Coordinates of C-alpha atoms in Angstrom, one line a residue:
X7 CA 0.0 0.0 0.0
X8 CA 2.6 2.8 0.8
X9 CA 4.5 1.2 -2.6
X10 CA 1.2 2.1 -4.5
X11 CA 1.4 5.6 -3.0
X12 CA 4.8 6.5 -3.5
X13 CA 4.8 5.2 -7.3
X14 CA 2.8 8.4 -7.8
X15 CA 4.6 10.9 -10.2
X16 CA 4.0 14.2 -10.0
X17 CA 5.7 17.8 -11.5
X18 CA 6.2 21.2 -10.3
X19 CA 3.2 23.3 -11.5
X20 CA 5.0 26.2 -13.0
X21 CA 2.4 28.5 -14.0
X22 CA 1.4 28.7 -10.1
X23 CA 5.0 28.9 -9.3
X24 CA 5.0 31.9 -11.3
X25 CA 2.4 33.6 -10.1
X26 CA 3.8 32.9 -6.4
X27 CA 7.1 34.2 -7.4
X28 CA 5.8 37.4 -8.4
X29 CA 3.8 37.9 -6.2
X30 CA 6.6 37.0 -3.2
X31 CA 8.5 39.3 -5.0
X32 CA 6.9 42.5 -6.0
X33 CA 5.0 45.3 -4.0
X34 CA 1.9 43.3 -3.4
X35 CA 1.3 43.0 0.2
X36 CA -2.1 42.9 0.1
X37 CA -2.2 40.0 -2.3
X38 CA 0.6 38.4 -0.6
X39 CA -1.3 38.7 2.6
X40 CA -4.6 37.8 1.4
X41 CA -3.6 35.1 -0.2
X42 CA -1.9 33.5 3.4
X43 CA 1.9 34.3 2.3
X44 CA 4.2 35.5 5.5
X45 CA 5.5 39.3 5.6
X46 CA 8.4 40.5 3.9
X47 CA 9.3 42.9 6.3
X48 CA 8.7 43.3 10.1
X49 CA 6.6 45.2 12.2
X50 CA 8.3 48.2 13.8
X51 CA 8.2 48.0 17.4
X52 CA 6.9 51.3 19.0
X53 CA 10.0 53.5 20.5
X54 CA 9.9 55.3 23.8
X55 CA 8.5 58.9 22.8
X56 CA 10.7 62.4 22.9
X57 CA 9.9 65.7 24.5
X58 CA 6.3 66.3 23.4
X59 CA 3.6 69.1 24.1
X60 CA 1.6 68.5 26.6
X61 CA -1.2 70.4 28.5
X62 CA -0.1 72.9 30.8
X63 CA -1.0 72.3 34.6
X64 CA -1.9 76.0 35.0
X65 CA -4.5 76.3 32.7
X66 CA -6.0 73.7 29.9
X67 CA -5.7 75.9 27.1
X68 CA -2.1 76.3 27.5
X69 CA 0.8 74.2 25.6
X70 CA 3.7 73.3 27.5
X71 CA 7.0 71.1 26.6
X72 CA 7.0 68.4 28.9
X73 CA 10.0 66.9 30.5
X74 CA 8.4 63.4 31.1
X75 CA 8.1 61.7 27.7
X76 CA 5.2 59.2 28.9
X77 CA 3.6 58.5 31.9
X78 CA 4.4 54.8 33.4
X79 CA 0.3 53.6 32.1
X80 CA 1.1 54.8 28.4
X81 CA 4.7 53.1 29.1
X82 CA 3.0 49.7 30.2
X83 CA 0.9 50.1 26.9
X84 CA 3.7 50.7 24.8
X85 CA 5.4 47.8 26.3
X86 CA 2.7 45.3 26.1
X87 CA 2.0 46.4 22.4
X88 CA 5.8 45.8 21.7
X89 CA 5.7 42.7 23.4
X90 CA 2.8 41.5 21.1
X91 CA 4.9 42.9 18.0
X92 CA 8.1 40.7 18.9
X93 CA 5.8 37.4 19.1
X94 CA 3.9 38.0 15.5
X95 CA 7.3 39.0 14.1
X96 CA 8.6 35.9 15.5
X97 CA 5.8 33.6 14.1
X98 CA 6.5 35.6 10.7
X99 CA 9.7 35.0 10.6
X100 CA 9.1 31.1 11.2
X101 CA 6.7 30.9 8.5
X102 CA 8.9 32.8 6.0
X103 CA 11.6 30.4 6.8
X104 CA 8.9 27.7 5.8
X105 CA 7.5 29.0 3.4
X106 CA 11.4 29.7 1.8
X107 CA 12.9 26.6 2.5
X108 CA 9.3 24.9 0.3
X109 CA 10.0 27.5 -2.5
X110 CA 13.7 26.8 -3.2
X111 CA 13.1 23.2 -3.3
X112 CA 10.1 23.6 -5.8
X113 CA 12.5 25.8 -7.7
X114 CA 15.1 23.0 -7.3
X115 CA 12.5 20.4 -9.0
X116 CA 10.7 22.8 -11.3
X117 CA 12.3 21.3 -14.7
X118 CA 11.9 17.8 -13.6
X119 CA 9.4 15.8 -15.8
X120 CA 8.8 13.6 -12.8
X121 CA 9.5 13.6 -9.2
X122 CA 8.6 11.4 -6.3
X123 CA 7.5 10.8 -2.9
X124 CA 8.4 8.0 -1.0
X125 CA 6.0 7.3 2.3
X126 CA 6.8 6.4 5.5
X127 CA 3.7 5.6 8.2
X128 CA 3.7 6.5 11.6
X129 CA 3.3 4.0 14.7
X130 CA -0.7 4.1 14.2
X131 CA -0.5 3.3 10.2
X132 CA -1.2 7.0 9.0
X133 CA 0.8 7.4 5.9
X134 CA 3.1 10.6 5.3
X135 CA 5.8 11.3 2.8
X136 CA 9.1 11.2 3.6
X137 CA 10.3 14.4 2.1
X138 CA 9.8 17.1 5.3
X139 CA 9.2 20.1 3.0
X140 CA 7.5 20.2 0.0
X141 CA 4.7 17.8 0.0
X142 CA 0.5 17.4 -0.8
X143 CA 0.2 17.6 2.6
X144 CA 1.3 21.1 3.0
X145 CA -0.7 24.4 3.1
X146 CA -2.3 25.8 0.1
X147 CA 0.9 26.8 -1.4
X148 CA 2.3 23.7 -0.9
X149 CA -0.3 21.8 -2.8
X150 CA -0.6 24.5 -5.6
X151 CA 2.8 24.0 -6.4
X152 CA 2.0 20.0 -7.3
X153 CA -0.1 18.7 -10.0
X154 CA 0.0 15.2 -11.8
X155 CA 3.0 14.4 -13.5
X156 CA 0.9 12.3 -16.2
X157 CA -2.2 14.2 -18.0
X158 CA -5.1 12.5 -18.6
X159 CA -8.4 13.5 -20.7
X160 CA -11.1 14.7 -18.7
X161 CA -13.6 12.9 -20.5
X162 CA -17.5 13.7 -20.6
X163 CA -17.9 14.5 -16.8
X164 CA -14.4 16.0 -16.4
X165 CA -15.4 19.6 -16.5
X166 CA -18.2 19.2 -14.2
X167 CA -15.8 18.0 -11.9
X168 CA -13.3 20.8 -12.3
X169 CA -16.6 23.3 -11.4
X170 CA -17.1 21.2 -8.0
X171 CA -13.6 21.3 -7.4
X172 CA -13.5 24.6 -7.4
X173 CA -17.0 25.3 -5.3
X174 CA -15.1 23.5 -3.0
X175 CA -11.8 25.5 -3.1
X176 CA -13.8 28.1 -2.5
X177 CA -15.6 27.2 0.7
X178 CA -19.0 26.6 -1.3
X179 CA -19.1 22.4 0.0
X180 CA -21.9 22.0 2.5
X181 CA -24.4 22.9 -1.3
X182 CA -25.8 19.7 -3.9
X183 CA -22.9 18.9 -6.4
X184 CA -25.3 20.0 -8.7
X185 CA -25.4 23.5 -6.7
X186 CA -21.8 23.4 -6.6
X187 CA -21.8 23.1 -10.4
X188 CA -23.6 26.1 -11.2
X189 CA -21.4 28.0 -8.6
X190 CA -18.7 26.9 -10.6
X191 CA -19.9 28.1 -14.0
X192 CA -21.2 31.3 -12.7
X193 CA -18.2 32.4 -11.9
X194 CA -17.1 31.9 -14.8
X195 CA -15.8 35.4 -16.3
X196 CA -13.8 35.2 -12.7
X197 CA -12.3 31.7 -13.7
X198 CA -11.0 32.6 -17.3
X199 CA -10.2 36.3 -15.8
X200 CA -8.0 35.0 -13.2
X201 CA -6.5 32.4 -15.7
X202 CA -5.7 35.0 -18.3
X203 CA -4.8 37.7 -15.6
X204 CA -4.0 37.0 -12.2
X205 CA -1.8 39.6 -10.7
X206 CA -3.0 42.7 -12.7
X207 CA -7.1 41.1 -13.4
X208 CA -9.8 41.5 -10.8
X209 CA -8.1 38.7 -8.7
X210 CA -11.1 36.6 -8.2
X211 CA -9.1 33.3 -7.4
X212 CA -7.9 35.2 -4.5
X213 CA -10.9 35.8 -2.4
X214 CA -11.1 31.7 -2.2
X215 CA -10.5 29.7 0.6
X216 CA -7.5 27.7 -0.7
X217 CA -6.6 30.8 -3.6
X218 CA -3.7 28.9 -5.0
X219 CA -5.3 25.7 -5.7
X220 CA -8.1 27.8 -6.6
X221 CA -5.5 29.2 -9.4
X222 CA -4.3 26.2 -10.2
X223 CA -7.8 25.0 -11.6
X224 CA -8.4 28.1 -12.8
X225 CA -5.9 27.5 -15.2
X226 CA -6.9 23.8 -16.2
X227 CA -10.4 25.3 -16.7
X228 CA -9.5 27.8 -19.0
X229 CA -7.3 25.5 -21.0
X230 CA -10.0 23.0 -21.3
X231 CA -12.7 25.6 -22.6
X232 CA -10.0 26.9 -25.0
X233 CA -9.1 23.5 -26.5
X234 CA -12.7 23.8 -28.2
X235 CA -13.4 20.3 -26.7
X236 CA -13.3 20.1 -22.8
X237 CA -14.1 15.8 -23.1
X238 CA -10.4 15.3 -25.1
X239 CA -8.4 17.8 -23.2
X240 CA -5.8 16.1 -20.7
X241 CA -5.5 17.8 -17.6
X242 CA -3.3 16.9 -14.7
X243 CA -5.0 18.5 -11.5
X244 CA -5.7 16.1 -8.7
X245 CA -9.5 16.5 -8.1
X246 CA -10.0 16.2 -4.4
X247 CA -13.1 14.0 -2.8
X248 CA -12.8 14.8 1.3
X249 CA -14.8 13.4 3.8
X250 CA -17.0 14.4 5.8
X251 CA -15.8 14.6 9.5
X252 CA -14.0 11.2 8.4
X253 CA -13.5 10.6 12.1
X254 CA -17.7 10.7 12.7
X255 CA -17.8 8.5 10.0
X256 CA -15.8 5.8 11.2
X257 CA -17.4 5.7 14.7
X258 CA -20.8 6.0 13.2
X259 CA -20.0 2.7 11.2
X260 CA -18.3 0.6 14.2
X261 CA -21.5 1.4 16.1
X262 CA -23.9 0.8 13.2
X263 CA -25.6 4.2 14.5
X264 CA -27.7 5.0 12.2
X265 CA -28.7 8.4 13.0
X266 CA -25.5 9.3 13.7
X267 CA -24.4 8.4 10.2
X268 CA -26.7 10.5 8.5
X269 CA -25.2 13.6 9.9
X270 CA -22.0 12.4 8.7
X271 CA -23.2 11.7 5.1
X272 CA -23.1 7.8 5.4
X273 CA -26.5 7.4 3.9
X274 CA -28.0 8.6 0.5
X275 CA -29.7 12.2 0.4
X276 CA -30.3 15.2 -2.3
X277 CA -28.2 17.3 -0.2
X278 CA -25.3 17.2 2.5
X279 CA -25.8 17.5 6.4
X280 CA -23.9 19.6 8.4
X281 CA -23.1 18.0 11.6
X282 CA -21.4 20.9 12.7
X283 CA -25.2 23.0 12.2
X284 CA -26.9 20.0 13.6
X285 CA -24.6 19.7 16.4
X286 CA -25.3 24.1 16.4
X287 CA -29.2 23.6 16.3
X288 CA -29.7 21.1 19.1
X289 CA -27.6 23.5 21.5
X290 CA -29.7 26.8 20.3
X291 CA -32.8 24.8 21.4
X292 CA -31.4 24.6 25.0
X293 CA -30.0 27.6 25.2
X294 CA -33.4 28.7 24.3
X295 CA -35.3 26.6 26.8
X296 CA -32.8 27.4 30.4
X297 CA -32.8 31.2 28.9
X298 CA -36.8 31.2 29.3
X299 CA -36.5 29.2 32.4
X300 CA -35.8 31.7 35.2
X301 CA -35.3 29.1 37.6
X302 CA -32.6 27.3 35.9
X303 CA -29.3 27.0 37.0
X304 CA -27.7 27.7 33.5
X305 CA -30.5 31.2 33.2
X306 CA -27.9 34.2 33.2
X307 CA -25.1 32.3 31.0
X308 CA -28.4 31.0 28.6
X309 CA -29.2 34.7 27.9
X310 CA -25.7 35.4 27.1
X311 CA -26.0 32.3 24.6
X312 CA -28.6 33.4 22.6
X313 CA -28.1 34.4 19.2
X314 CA -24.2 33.5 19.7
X315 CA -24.9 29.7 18.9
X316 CA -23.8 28.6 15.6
X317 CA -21.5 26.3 13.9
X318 CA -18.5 28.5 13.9
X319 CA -19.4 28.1 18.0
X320 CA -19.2 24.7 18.0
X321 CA -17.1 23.4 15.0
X322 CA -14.3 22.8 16.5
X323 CA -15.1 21.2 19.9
X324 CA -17.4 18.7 17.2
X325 CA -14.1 18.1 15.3
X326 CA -12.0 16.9 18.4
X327 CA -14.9 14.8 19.7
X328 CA -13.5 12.0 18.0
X329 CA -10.0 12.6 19.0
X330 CA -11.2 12.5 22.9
X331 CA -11.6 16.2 23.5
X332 CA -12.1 16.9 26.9
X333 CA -14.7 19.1 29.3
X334 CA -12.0 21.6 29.8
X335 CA -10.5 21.5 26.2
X336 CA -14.2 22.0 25.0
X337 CA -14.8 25.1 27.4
X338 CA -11.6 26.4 26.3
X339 CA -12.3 26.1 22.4
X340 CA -15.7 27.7 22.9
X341 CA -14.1 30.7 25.1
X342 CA -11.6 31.3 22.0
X343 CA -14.4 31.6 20.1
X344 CA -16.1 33.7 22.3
X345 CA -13.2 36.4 22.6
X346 CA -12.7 36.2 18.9
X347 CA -16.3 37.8 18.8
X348 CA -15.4 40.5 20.9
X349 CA -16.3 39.3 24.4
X350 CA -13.9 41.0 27.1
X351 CA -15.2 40.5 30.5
X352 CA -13.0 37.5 31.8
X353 CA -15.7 36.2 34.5
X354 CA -18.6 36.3 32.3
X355 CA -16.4 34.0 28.8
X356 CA -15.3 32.2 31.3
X357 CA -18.9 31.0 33.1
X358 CA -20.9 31.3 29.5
X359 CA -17.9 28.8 27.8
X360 CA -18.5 26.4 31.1
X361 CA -22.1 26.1 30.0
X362 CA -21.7 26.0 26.2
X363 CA -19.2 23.0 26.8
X364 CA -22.0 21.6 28.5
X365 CA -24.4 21.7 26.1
X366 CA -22.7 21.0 23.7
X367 CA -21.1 17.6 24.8
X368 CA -24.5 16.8 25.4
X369 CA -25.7 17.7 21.9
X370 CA -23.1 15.6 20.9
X371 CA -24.1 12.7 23.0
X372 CA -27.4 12.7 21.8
X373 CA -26.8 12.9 18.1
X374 CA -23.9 10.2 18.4
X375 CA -25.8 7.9 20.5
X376 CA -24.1 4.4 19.6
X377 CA -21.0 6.1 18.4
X378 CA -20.0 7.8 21.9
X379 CA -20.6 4.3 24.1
X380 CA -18.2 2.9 21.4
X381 CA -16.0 6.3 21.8
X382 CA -16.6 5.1 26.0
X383 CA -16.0 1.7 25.3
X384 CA -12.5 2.0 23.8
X385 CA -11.4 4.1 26.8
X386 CA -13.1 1.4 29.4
X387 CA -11.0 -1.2 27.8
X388 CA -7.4 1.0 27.6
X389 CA -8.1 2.2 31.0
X390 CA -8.3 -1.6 32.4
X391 CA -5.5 -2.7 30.3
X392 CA -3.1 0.6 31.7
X393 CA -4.1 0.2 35.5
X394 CA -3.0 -3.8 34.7
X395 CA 0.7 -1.6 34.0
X396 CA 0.9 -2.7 30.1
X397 CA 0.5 -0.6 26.8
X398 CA -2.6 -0.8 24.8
X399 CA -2.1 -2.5 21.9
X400 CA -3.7 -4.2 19.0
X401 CA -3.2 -5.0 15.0
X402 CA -5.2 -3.0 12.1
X403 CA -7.2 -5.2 9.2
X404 CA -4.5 -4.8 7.2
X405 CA -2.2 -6.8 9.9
X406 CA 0.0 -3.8 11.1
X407 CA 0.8 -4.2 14.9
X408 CA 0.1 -1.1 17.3
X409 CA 1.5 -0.2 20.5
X410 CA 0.9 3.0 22.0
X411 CA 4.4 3.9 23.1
X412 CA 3.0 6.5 26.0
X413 CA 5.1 6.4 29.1
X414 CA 6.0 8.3 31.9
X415 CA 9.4 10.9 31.2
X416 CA 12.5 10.4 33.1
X417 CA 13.4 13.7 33.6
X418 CA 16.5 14.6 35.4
X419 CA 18.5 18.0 35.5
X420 CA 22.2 19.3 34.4
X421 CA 24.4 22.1 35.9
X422 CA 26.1 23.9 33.8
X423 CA 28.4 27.0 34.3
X424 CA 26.1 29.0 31.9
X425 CA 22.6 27.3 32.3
X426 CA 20.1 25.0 34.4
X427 CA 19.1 21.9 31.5
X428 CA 15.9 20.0 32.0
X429 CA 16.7 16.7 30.1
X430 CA 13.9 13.3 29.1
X431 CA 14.8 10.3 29.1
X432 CA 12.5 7.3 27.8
X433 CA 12.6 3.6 26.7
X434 CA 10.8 0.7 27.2
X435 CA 11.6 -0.3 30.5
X436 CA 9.6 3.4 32.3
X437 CA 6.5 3.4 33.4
X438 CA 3.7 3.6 31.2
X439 CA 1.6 6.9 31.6
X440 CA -1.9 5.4 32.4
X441 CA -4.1 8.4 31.3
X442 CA -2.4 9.0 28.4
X443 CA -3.0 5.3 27.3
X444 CA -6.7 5.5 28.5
X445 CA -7.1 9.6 26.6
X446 CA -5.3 8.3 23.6
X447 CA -6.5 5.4 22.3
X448 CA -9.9 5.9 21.2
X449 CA -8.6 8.4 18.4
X450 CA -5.8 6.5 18.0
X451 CA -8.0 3.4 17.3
X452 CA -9.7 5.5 14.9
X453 CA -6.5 6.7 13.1
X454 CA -5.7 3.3 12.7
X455 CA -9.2 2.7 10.7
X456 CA -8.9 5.6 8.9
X457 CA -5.6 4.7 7.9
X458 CA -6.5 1.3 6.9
X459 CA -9.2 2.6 4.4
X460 CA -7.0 4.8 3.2
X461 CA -4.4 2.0 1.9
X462 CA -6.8 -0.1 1.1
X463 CA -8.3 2.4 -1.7
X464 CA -4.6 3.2 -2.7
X465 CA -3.6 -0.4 -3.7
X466 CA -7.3 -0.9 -5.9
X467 CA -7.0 2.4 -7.1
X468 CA -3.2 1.3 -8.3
X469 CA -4.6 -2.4 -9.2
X470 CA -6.9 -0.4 -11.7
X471 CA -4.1 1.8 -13.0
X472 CA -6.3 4.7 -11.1
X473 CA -3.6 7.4 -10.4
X474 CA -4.3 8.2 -7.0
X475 CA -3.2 10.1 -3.5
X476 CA -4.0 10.8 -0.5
X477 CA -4.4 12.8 2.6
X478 CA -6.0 11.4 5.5
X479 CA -9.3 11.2 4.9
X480 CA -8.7 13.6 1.0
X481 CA -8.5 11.3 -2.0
X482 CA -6.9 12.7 -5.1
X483 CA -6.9 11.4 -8.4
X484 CA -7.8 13.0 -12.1
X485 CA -10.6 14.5 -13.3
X486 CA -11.4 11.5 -15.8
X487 CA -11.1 8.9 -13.1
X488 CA -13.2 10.6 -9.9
X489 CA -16.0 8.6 -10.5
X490 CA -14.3 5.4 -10.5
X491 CA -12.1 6.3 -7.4
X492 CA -15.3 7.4 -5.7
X493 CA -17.0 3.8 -6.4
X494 CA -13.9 2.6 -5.1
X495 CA -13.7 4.1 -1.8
X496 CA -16.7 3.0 -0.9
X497 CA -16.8 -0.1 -2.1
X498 CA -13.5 -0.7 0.5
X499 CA -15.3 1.2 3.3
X500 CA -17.8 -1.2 3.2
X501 CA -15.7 -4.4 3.1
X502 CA -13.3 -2.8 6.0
X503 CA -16.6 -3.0 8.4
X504 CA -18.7 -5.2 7.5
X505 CA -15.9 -7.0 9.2
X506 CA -16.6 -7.3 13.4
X507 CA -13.8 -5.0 14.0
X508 CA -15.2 -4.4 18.0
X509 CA -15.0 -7.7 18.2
X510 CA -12.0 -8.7 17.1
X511 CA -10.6 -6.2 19.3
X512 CA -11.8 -7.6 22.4
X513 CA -11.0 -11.3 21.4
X514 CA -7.5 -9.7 21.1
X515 CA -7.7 -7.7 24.6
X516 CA -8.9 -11.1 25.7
X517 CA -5.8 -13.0 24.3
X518 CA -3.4 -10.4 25.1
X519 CA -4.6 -10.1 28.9
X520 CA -5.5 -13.1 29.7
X521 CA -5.8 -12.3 33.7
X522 CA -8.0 -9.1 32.9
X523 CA -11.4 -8.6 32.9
X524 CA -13.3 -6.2 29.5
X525 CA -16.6 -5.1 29.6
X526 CA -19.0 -6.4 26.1
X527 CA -19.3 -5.1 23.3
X528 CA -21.8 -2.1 23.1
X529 CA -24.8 -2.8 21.3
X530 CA -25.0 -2.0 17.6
X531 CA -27.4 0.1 16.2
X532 CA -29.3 -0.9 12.6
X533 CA -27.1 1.2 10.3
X534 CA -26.9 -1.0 6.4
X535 CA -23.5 0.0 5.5
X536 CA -24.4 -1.3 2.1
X537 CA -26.3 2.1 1.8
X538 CA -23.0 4.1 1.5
X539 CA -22.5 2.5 -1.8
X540 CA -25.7 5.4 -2.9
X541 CA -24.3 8.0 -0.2
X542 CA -23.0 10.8 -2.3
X543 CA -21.9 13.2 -0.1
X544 CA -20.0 10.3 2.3
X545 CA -16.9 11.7 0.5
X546 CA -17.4 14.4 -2.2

């Protein structure tokens, strides 16, 4: 499987290595920061002030020189505003060393008619390529920089999936493909404009979510209507089919919940759900009834809820669900979201976050029913196995052995002439760290799954001469061949659970620990996971 994805070729794109260059290197700062690229130059910090007028004490309407230059409060601010400055300057400085270091090695490649990336996998099975710089797993920039080495027609339905490609580029994914189409060719005099025009044109590409792969299609657009026959022209942009909240999607099938896996796209409909706005809705509804309920113990923090719920609130808190989030990490994602709206009294973010949290992991509860007593489950079963003093381990479907190598640090200290050193230490014969074992391995379980289908649609995809690649829960391939990939995906999804993964995982907890005691299976729901075979949006 990691063979299958490391035989992928691929090329620099130089037309969007052009466009980056100029941009990097002209007086454009307000494309280069709108379109995510790090700051040239540094901010200035603020310098302590000279002799200035100031009012005189005698009489208001007098001017006097002062001999103070600033009072100790307008000193304080000056030196908290500086100290602000040297932090963003150093983050800017650590992306521009990124971002330079991906550049020259693009640069280094760019008149290579094929280059490659070898993949390693990490202890879970998550693939990654080896190269630490430029890659498809990078930002925006990094991926515009890479297209297909090999060009392929688009074929009949090629075109249309160059529009939904760039609906979603452009942030437009929770509509119908079909909806995402006509996005697409609407804005078309923005396409062929930015194609034709980019730096000096009305910049349309740039306003997108992910503007540089947003150029990068531009361009293959453009080419295709300007061949005269969009079904023969051979493009090389991988066309991207993502998941939706991949994570959800696993534990929805593991559990068989069925209502769970329609938020999460697992069953057919004319239009995708948005967990994150069902997740939203079902907190708004409580916030509504404890903010009309004066004798409610959440009343005062409700009323501070309302009309502040959404799925910007709650997105993220969703999103790390599956990877265990915790009470306080879930009050503290909401209170981020909180001050980002303009919130500044600390003891009022701090009690309205505590109930959000609240609500929200209830929301979640409810709509994930089957999938969080499988998410409780996992943890109930590493928790026994840690407190027993062992690792939690177990093997993936595809036969890969896991051991989650947390364990408590060996720290011990070094005297220098010049310094106090805190050093770690760790092997295999410390301590294992039993929370992190129990916290870990539901998500890590997960990873594993994901992982696994992930591999498994690589080697078909290579079986079928399918050029493919992948990140995570994103699967890549050419506009000719999305239709076959997506057929293919889920075709493997199904397969990888129809097997009794839960199961198997306990007769291997059994076998492992043979003096420990698990708690059964949790009861599956009546999800048909042959229905994600007509499930559109389950990656799109």
């Amino acid at each position: 499987a990691l063979n299958s994805l490391g035989v992928t070729p691929w090329r620099i794109n130089k037309r969007v290595f052009d466009v980056v260059e100029q941009v990097w290197d002209g007086s454009m700062d307000d494309l280069r920061d709108g379109t995510g690229l790090p700051k040239r130059v540094e901010q200035k910090e603020f310098s302590r002030p000279g002799e200035r007028f100031r009012m005189s004490k005698s009489s208001k309407h007098n001017l006097t020189v002062g001999t103070v230059s600033e009072s100790s409060y307008e000193e304080s601010v000056r030196l908290a505003d500086n100290k602000k400055i040297l932090r963003e300057n150093r983050e800017n400085y650590s992306q521009k060393c990124d971002f330079l270091y991906k550049f020259k090695t693009a640069n280094d490649f760019i008149d290579e008619d094929r280059i490659y990336f070898p993949h390693n996998m990490d202890f879970r099975g998550r693939a990654y390529p080896m190269h630490p710089y430029l890659n498809h797993l990078g930002s925006d920039f990094c991926r515009s920089l890479l297209t297909f080495a090999d060009s392929k027609p688009i074929g009949d339905g090629g075109l249309r999936w160059m529009f939904i490609h760039i609906a979603n580029l452009c942030g437009a994914n929770k509509m119908s493909l079909d909806a995402r189409e006509d996005y697409g060719r609407n804005a078309l005099e923005g396409i062929l404009d930015s194609a034709r025009n980019p730096v000096n044109g009305s910049r349309w590409w740039a306003d997108a979510e992910n503007p540089y792969q947003c150029l990068a299609t531009c361009f293959e657009i453009s080419d295709a209507l300007d061949s005269g026959n969009p079904a023969t022209y051979s493009s090389s942009i991988p066309i991207h089919q993502d998941g939706s909240c991949n994570g959800l999607q696993h534990y929805a099938a593991l559990s068989r919940d069925e209502e769970g896996a329609r938020s999460v796209n697992l069953l057919p409909c004319d239009a995708p759900y948005d967990v994150y706005s069902r997740v939203a809705n079902l907190v708004a509804e409580e916030v509504e009834k404890h903010a009309n309920d004066m004798f409610s113990p959440f009343y005062s923090e409700a009323k501070n809820l309302v009309g502040e719920v959404d799925r910007k609130l709650v997105k993220q808190t969703v999103m790390t669900s599956v990877y265990g989030v915790t009470f306080v990490g879930a009050r503290q994602q909401i209170a981020s979201r909180l001050k980002e709206r303009g919130w500044t009294d600390k003891d009022k973010i701090y009690k309205t976050s505590i109930v959000a949290a609240k609500l929200t992991m209830a929301a979640l509860d409810k709509a994930f029913k089957n999938a969080k007593e499988t998410m409780r489950w996992l943890g109930d079963c590493a928790s026994i196995i840690s407190k027993a003093g062992e690792p939690v381990s177990w093997t993936t479907p595809l036969g890969l052995p896991v051991v989650q190598p947390y364990r408590q640090k060996n720290k011990f200290v070094v005297i220098t002439t010049n310094q106090r050193l805190i050093l770690q230490k760790s092997n295999d014969s410390d301590p294992i760290s039993s929370l992190k074992q129990r916290t870990a391995f539901p998500p890590n379980y997960v990873h594993s799954i994901d992982s696994t289908h992930l591999l498994m649609t690589a080697s078909e995809c290579y079986s079928k001469n399918i050029t493919f690649a992948g990140v995570h829960d994103s699967f890549w391939t050419h506009a000719s061949s999305v239709d076959d990939m997506n057929k293919i995906l889920r075709e493997k999804f199904i397969s990888l659970h129809e097997q009794p993964l839960l199961e198997d995982l306990l007769k291997e907890f059994q076998h492992d620990n043979p003096g420990l005691s698990f708690p059964p299976v949790p009861e599956l729901g009546c999800l048909e996971l042959k229905d994600v075979r007509e499930a559109k949006y389950f990656f799109s």
